[in-house]
CSV table of C-alpha atoms in Angstrom, one decimal:
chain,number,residue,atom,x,y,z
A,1,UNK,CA,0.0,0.0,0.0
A,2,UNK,CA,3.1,2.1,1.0
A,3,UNK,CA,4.1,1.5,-3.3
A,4,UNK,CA,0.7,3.2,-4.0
A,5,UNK,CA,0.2,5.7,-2.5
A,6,UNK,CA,4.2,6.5,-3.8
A,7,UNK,CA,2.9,6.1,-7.8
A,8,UNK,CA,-0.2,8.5,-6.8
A,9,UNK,CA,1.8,10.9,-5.4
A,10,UNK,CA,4.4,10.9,-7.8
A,11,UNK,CA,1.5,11.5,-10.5
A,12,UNK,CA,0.5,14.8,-8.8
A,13,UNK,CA,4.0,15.8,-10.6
A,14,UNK,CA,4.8,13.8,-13.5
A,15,UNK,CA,2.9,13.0,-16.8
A,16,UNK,CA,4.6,9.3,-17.0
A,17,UNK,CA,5.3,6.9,-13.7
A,18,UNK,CA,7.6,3.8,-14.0
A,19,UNK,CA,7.0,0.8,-11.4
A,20,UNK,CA,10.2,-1.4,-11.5
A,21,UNK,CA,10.7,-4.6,-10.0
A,22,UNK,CA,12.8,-8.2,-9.3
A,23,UNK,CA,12.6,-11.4,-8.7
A,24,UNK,CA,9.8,-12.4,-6.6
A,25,UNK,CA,8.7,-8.7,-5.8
A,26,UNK,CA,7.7,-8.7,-9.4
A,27,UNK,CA,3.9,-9.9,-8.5
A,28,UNK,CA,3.8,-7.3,-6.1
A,29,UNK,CA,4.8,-4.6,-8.8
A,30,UNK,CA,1.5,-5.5,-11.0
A,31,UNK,CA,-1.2,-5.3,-8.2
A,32,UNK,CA,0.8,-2.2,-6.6
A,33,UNK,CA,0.1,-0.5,-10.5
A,34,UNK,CA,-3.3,-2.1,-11.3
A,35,UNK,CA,-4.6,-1.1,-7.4
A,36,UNK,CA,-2.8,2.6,-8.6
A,37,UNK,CA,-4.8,3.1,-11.6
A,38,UNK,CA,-7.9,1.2,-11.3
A,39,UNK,CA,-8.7,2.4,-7.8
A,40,UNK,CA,-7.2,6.2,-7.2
A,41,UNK,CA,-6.1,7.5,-10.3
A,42,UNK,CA,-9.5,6.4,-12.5
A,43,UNK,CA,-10.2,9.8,-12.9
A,44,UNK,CA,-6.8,11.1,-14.6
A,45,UNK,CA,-7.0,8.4,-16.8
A,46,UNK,CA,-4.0,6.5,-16.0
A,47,UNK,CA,-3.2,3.9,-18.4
A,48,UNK,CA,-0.6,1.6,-18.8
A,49,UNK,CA,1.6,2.3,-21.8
A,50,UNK,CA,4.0,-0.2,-21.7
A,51,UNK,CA,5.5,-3.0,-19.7
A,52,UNK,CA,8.8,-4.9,-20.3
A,53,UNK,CA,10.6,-8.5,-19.0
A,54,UNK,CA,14.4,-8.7,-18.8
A,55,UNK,CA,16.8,-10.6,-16.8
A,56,UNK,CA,19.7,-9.3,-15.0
A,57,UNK,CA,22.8,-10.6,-14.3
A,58,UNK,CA,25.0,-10.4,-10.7
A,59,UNK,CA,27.3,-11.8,-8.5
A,60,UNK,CA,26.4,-13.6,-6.0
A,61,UNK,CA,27.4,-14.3,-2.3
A,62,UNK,CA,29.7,-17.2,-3.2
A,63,UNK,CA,31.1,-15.1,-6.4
A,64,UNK,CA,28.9,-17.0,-8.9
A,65,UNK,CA,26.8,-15.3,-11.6
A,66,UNK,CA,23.3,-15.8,-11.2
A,67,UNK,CA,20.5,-14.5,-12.9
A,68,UNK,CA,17.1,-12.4,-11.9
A,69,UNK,CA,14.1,-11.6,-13.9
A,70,UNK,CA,13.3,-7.7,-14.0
A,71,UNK,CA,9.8,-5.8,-14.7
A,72,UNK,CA,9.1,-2.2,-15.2
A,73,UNK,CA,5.4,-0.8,-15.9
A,74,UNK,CA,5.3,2.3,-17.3
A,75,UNK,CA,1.8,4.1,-16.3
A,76,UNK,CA,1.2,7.4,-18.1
A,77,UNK,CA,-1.7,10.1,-18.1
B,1,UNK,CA,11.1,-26.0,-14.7
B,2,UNK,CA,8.1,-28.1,-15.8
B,3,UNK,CA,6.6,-24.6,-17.2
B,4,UNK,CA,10.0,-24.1,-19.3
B,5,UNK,CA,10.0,-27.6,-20.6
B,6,UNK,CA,6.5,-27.1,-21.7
B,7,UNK,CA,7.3,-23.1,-23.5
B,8,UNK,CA,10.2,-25.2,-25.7
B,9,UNK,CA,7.8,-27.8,-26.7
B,10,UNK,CA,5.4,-25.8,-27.5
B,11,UNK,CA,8.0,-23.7,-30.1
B,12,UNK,CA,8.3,-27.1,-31.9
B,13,UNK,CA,4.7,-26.5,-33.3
B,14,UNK,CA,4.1,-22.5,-33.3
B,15,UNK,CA,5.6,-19.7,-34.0
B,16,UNK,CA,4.0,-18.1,-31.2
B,17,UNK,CA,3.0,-18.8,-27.3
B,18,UNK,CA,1.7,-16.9,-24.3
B,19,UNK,CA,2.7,-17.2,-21.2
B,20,UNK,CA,-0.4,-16.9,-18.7
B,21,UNK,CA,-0.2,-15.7,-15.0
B,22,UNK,CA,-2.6,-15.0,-12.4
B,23,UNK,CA,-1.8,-13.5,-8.7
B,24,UNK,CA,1.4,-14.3,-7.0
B,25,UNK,CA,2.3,-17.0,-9.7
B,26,UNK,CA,3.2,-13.9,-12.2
B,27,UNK,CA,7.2,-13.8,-10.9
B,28,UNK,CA,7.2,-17.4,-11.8
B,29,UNK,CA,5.8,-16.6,-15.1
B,30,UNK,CA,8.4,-14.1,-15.9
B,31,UNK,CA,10.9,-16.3,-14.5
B,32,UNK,CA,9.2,-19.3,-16.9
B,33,UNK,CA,9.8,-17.0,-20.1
B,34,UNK,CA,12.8,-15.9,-19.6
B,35,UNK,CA,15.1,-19.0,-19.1
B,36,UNK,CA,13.0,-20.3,-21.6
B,37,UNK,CA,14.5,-17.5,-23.7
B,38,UNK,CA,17.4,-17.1,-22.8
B,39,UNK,CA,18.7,-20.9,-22.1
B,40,UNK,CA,16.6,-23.2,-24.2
B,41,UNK,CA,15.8,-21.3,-27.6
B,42,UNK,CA,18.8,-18.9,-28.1
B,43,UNK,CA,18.9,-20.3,-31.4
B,44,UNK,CA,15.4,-20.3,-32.7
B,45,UNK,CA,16.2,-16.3,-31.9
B,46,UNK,CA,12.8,-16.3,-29.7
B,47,UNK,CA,12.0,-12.7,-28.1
B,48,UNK,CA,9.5,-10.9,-26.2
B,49,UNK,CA,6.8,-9.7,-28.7
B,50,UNK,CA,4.3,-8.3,-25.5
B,51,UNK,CA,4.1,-8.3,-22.3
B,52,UNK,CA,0.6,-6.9,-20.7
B,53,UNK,CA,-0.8,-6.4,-17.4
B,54,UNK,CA,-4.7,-6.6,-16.3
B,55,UNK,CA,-7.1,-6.8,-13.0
B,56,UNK,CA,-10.0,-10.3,-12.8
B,57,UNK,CA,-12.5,-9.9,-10.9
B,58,UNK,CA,-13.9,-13.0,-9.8
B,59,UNK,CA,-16.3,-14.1,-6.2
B,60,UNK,CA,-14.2,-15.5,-3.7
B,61,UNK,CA,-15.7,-18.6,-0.8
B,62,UNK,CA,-17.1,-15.4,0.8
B,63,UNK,CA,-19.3,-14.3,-2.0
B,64,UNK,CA,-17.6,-10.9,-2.0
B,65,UNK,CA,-15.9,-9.4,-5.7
B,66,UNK,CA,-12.3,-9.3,-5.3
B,67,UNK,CA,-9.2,-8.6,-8.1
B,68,UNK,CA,-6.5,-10.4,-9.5
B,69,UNK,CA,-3.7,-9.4,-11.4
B,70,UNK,CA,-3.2,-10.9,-14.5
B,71,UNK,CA,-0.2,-10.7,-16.6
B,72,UNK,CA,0.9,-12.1,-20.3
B,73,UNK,CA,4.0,-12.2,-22.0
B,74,UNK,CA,3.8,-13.2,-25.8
B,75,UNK,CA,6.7,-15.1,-26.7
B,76,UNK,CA,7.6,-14.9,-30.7
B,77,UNK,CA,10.1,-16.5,-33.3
């Protein structure tokens, strides 16, 4: 809830919002933008212009490269 | 892994598939397509044609409306 009321806000000063995410937070990121525009920004017509899937790539802990799937939403008005 | 095996079969056959995912089990589906992507049909040159996000609204036990969040990723070749 703390994510949405951070993308509402940010609309207040911004034409375009970008929700990025990893790894298993990823679910999070879609209901954190869906819950954003269905339920408080409805009436400045936010709408979701594009979303993209990566991976990324990083050391880990025990110096091996491991992989992470990334998401960003980008929500515009 | 099940999920991946299944996106690289499926390639045998189409020249398209879609990756479906409801709720929490979205991360896993962005997890699915990508090291399906990225490890198993590097050489059928397989990209992300679309990725979309969506609420469902369906009754829970309760027999109150709640909202799911859907997501799709379109996987082309």
């Amino acid at each position: 809830m703390n994510y949405v009321t951070g993308v509402v806000m940010q609309f207040a000063n911004n034409k375009e919002v970008i929700v990025k995410s990893r790894g298993k937070f990823i679910s999070k990121a879609v209901d954190v933008a869906e819950v954003a525009r269905r339920k408080f920004l409805t009436e400045q017509n936010v709408t979701v212009k594009n979303v993209t899937i990566a991976s990324e790539e990083f050391e880990n802990k025990e110096g091996k490269m491991v992989h992470v799937s990334v998401l960003e939403i980008t929500l515009t008005k």
